[in-house]
Short mmCIF file of C-alpha atoms and ligand atoms in Angstrom, two decimals:
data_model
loop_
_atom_site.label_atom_id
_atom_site.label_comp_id
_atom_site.label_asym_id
_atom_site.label_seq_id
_atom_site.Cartn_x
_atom_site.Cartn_y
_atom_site.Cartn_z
CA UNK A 1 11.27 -4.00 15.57
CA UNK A 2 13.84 -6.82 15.47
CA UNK A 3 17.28 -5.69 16.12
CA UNK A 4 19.20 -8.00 13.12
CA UNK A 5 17.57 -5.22 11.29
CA UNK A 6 20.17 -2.66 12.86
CA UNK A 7 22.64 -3.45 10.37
CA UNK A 8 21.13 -2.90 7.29
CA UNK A 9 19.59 -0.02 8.98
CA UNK A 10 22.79 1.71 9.34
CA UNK A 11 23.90 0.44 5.60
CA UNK A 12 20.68 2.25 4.53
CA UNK A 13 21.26 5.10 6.20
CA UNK A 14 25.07 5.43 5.10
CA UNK A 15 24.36 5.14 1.39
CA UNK A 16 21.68 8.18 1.99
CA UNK A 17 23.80 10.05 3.40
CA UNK A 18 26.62 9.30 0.83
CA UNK A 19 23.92 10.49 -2.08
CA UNK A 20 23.36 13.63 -3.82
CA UNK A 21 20.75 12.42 -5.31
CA UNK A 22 18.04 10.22 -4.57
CA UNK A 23 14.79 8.81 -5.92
CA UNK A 24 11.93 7.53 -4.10
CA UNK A 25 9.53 4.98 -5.47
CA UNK A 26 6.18 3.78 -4.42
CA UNK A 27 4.40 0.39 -5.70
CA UNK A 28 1.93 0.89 -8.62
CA UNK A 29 -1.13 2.44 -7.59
CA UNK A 30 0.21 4.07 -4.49
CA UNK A 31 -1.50 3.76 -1.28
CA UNK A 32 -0.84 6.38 1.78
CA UNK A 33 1.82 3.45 3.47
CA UNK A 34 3.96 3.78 0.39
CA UNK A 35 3.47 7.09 -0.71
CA UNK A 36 3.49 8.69 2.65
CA UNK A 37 6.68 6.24 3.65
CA UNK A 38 8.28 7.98 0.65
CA UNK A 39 7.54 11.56 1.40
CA UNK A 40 8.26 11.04 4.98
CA UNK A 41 12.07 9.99 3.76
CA UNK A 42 11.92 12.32 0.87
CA UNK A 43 11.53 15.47 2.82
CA UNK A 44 13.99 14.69 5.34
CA UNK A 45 16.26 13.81 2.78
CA UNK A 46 15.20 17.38 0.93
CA UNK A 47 15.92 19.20 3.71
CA UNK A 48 19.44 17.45 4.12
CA UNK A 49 20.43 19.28 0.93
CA UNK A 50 20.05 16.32 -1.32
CA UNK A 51 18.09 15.97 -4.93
CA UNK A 52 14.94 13.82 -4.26
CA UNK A 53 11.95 13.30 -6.39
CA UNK A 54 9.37 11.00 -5.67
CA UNK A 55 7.04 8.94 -7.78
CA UNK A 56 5.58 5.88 -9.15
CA UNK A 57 5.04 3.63 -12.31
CA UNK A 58 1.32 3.93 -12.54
CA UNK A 59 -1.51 5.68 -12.71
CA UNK A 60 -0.35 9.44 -14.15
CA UNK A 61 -2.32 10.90 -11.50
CA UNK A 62 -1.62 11.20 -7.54
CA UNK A 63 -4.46 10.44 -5.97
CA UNK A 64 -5.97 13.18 -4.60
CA UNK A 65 -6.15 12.05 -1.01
CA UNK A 66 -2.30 11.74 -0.86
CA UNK A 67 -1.58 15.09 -2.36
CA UNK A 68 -1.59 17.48 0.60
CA UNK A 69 1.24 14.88 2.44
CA UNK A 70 3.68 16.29 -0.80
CA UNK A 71 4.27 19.84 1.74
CA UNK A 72 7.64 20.32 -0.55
CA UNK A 73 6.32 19.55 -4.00
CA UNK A 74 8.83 16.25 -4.52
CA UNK A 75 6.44 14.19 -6.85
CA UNK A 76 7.06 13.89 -10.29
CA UNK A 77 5.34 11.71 -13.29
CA UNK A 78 7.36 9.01 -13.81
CA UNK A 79 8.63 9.87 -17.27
CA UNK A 80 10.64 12.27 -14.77
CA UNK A 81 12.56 9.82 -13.12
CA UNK A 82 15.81 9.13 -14.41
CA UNK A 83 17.08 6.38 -16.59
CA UNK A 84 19.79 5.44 -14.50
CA UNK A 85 19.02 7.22 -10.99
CA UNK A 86 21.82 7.70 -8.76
CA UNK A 87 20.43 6.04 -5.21
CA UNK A 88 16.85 4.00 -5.83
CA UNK A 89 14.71 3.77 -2.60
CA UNK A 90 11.83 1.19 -3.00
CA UNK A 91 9.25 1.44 -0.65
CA UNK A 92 6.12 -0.86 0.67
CA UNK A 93 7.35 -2.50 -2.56
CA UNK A 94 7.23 -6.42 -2.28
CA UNK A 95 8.80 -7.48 -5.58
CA UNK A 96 10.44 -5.55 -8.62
CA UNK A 97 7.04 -5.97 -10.51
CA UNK A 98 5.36 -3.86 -8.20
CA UNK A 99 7.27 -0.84 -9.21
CA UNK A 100 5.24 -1.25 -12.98
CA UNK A 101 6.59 1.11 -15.48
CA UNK A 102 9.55 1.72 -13.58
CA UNK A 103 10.81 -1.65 -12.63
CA UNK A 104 13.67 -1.33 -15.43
CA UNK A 105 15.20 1.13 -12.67
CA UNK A 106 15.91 -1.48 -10.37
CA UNK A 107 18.76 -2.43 -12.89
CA UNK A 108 19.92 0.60 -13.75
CA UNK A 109 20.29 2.35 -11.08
CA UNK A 110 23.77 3.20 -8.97
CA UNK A 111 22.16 1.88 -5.37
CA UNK A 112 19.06 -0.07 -5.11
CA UNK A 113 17.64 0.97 -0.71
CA UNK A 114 14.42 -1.60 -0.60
CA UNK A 115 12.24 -0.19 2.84
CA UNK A 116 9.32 -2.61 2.58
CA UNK A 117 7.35 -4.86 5.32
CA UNK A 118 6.13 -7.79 2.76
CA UNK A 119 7.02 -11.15 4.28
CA UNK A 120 7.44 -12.24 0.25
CA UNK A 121 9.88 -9.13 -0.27
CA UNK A 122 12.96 -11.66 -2.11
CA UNK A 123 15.71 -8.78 -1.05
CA UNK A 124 15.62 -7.05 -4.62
CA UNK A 125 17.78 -3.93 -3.18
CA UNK A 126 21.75 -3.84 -2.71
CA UNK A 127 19.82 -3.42 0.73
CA UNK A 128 17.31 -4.35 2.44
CA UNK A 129 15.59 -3.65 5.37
CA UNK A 130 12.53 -5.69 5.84
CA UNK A 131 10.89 -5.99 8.57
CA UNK A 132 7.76 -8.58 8.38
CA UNK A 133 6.56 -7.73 11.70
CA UNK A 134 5.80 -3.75 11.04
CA UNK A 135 2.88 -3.01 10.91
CA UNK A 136 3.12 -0.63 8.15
CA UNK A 137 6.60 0.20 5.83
CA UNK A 138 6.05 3.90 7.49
CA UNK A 139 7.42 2.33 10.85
CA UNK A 140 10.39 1.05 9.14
CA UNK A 141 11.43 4.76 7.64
CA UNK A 142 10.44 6.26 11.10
CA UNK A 143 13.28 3.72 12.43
CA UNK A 144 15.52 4.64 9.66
CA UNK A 145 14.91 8.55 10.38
CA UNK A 146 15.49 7.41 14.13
CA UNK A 147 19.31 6.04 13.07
CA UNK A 148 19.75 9.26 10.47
CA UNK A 149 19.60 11.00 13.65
CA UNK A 150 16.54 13.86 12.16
CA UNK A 151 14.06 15.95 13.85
CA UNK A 152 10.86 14.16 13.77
CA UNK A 153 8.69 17.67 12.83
CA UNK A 154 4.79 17.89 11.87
CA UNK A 155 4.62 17.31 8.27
CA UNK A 156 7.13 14.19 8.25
CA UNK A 157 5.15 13.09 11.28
CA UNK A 158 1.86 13.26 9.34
CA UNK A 159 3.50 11.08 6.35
CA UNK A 160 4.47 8.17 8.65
CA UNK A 161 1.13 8.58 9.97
CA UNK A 162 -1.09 8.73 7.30
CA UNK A 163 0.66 5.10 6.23
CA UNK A 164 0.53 4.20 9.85
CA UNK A 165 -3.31 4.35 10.51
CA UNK A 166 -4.76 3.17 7.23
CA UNK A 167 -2.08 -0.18 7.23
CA UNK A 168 -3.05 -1.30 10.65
CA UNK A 169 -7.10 -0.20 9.79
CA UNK A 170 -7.04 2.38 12.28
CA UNK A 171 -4.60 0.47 14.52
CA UNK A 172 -7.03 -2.57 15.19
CA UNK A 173 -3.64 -4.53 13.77
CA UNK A 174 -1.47 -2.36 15.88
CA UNK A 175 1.11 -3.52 19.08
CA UNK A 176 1.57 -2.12 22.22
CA UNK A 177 4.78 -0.63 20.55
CA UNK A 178 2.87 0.58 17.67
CA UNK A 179 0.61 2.57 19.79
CA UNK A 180 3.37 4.36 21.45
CA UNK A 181 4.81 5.36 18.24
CA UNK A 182 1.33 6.95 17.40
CA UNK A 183 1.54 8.66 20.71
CA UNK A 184 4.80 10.05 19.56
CA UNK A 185 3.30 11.24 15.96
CA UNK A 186 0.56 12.99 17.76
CA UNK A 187 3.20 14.80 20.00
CA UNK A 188 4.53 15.70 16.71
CA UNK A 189 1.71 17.58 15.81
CA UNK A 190 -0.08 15.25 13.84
CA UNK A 191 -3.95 16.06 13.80
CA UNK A 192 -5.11 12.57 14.01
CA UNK A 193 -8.48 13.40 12.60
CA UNK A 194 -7.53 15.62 10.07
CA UNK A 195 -5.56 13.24 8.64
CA UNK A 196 -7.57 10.04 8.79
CA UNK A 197 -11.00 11.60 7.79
CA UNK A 198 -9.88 12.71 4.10
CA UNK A 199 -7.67 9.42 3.64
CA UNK A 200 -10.85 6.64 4.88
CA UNK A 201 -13.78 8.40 5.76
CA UNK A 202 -14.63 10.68 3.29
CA UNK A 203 -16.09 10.41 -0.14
CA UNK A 204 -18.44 12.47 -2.65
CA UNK A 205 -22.14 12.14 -2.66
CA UNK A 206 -21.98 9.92 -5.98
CA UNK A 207 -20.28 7.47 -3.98
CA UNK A 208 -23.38 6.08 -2.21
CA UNK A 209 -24.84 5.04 -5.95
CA UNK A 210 -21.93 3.65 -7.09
CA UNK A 211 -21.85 1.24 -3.51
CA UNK A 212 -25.96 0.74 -4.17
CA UNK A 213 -25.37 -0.49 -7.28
CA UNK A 214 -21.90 -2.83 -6.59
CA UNK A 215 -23.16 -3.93 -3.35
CA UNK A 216 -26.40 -4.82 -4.63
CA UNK A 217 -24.74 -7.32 -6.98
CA UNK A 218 -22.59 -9.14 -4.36
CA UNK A 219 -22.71 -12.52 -3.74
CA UNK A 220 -21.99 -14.66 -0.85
CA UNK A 221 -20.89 -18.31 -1.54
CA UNK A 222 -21.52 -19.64 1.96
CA UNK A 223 -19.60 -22.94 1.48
CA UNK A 224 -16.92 -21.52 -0.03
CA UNK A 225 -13.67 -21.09 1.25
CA UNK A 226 -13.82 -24.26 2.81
CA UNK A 227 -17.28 -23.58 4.18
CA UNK A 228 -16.09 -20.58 5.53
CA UNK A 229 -17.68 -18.42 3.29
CA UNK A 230 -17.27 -15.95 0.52
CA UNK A 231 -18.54 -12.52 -0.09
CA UNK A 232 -17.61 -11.08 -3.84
CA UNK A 233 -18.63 -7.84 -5.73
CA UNK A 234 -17.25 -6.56 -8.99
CA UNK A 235 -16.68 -2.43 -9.59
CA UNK A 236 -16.91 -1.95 -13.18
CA UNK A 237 -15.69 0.89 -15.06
CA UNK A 238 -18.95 1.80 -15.89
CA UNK A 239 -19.64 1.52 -12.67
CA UNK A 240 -16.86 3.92 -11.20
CA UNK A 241 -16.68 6.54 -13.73
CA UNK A 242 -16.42 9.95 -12.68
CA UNK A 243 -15.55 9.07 -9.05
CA UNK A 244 -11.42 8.20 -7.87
CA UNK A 245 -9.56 5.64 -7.23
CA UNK A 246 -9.95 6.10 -3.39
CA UNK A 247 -13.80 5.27 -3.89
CA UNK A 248 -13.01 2.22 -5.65
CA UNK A 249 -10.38 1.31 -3.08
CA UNK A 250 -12.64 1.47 -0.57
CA UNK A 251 -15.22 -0.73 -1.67
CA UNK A 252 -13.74 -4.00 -0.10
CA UNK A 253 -13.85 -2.26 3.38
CA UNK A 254 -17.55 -2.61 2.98
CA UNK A 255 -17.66 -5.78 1.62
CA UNK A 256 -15.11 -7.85 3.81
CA UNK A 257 -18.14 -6.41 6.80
CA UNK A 258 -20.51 -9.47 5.82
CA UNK A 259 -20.24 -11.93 8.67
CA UNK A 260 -20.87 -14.90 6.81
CA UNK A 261 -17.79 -14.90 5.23
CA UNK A 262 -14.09 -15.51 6.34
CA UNK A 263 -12.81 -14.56 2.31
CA UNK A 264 -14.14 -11.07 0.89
CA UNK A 265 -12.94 -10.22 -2.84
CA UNK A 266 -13.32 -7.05 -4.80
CA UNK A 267 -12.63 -7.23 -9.03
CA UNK A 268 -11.96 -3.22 -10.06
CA UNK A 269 -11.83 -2.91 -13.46
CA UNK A 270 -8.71 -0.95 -14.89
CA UNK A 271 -9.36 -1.86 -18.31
CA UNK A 272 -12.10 -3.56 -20.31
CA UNK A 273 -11.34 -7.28 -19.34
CA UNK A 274 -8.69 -6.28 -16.92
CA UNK A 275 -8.89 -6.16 -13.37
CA UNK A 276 -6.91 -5.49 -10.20
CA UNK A 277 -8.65 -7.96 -7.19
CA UNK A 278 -8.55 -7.32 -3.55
CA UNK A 279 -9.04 -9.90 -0.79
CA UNK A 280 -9.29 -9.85 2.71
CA UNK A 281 -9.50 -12.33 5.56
CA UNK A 282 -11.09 -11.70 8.92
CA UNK A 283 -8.36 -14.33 10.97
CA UNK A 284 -7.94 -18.11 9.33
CA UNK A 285 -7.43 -18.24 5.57
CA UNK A 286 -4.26 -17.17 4.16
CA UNK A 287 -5.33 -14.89 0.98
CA UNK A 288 -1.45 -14.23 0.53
CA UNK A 289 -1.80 -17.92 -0.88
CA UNK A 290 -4.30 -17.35 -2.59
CA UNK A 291 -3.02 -13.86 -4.58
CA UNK A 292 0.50 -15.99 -5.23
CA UNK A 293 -1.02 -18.95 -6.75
CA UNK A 294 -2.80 -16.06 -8.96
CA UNK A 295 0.63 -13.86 -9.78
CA UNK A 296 0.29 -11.89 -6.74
CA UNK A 297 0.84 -10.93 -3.39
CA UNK A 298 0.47 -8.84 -0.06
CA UNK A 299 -0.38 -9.78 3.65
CA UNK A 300 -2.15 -12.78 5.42
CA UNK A 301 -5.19 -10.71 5.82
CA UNK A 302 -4.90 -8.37 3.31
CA UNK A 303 -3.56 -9.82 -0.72
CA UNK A 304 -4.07 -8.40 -4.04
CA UNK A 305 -3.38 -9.41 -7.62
CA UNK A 306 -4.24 -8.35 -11.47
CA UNK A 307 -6.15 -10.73 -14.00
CA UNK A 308 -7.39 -10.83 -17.58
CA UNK A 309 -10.56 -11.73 -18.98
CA UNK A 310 -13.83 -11.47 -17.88
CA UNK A 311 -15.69 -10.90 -14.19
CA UNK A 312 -16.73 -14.53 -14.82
CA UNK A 313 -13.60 -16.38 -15.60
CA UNK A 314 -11.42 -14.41 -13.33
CA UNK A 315 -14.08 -14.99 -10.55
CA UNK A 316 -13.32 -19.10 -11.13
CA UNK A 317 -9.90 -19.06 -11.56
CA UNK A 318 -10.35 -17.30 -7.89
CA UNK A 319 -12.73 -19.84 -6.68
CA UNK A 320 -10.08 -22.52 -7.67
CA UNK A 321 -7.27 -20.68 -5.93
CA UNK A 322 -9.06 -20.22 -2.86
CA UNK A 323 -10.63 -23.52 -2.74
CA UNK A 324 -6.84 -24.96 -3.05
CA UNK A 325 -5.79 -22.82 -0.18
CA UNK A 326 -8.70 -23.18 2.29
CA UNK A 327 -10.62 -25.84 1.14
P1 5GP B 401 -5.27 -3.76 -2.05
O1 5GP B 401 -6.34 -4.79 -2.05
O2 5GP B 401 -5.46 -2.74 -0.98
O3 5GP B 401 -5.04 -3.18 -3.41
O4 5GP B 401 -3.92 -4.54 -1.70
C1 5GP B 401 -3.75 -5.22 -0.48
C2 5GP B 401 -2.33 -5.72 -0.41
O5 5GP B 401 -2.14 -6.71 -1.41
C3 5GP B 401 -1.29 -4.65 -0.71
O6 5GP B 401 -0.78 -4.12 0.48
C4 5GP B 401 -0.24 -5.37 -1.46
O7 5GP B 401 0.67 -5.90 -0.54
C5 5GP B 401 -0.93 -6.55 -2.10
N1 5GP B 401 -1.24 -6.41 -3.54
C6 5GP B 401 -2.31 -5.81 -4.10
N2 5GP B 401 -2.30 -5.93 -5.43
C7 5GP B 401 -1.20 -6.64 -5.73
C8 5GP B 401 -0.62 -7.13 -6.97
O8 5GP B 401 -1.13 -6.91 -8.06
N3 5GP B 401 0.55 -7.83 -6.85
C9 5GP B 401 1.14 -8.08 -5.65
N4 5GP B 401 2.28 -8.77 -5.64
N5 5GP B 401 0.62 -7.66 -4.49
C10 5GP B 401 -0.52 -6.96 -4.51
MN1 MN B 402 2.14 -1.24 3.52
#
């Protein structure tokens, strides 16, 4: 991690331990890197003698994956966070929008802490450590534990891990350096497998119809993407009802597989004619780009955004985007 960072590390860490109370937030439909960078921070600061709470704008529910990382019960719905919260830690968290419902707070709020690893992140927080080259935003709070000076114990261990391992896919995107702060996590305590099975490898049986029936509607453009190729499939409500969000989630893992194409996209329906889109690259097209020029954002490799209308339209407005980018 680059040292300029040491600075606002040490800021960070001096308003936390200024606080009495603090409030955690995660990015709209959490994944484990934000959640699990919040709970990591959230139960050290718990233990410190502080008031923490954690949550996020959207959905109402924690998914149920994430659930067992909360070992000291500090999530709350978000119409439990405070109007005006004392000390405001955003995490994984690349712009104000992100936080949703509770992106008001940002405002309102006495100290704004932004922990995030988005090379977009504008510096929303009265500060901000940001460190592009992480890996995961759980690397930047074990580094801010690090200059808090706290014992690195199991279940704070298994937080920064659980963001850890599904952020770098199983550290296939992981450094040297990366790898030797798993070592450390495992030395923790941290059951590697126990942790990773229930968070990427693990779904119920009506899972395998809802993939034979999404996957066997994808379609690969093969001279899209500037004859790269494009692989997309479309998870309707219909399609996911009665299974979680993680199953949904998961269905671009499966699609970005198809070799014939460098650009894989995923349209999940949230609402009728609204949908949140995943891409993924395998190494050459930017899909960050491509998720800006749509509203969004994320990671070279790895970009999301939200669109109206229907599969069709928001599928060409996507074709457009991508062709502008990589074409
Ligand atoms: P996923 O496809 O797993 O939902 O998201 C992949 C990455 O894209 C996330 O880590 C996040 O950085 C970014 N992302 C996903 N959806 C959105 C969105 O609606 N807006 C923005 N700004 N970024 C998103
Ligand atoms: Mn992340």
């Amino acid at each position: 991690m680059p040292n300029d960072l040491n600075a606002p590390l040490e800021s960070a860490a001096d308003v936390l331990r200024a606080a009495s109370d603090v409030t955690l937030l995660a990015h709209v439909n959490p994944d484990a890197d934000a959640l699990g960078s919040a709970l990591a921070l959230g139960l050290v600061l718990h233990r410190l003698g502080k008031s923490v709470r954690v949550s996020f704008g959207e959905p109402e529910t924690v998914p149920e994956t994430l659930l067992g990382l909360d070992v000291a019960g500090l999530l709350v719905p978000a119409s439990a966070v405070p109007a005006a919260p004392e000390v405001l830690v955003a995490l994984d968290t690349g712009s104000v929008a992100r936080l949703g419902p509770l992106a008001d707070r940002v405002s309102t709020a006495g100290a704004v802490v932004v922990l995030d690893h988005h090379v977009s992140n504008p510096g929303y927080g009265t500060v901000n450590v940001i460190d592009p080259t992480a890996e995961a935003t759980a690397l930047v709070v074990l580094r801010l534990l690090d200059v808090l000076g706290v014992e690195l114990d199991e279940p704070v261990a298994r937080c920064v891990y659980a963001g850890l391992v599904t952020d770098t896919r199983s550290f296939r995107h992981a450094s040297a350096a990366t790898h030797e702060v798993a070592a450390r996590l495992l030395a923790a305590g941290v059951d590697a497998e126990a942790v990773a099975r229930p968070l990427m490898d693990s779904h119920p049986f009506g899972y395998l119809g809802m993939l034979a029936k999404v996957l066997g509607r994808a379609e690969l453009i093969a001279d899209a993407a500037g004859g790269r190729g494009f692989v997309h499939a479309v998870v309707t409500l219909d399609d996911a009802a009665g299974l979680r969000p993680e199953e949904v989630e998961s269905v671009v893992d499966l699609v970005r597989t198809t070799a014939e194409a460098e650009v894989a996209a995923v349209l999940k329906e949230l609402r009728p004619s609204s949908w949140s889109v995943s891409l993924r690259a395998v190494s050459a097209v930017d899909v960050r780009e491509v998720a800006q020029l749509l509203g969004g954002g994320g990671h070279r490799l790895a970009a999301g955004y939200t669109a109206e209308g229907d599969a069709a339209d928001v599928l060409a407005r996507l074709r457009v985007a991508l062709e502008t980018v990589a074409g």
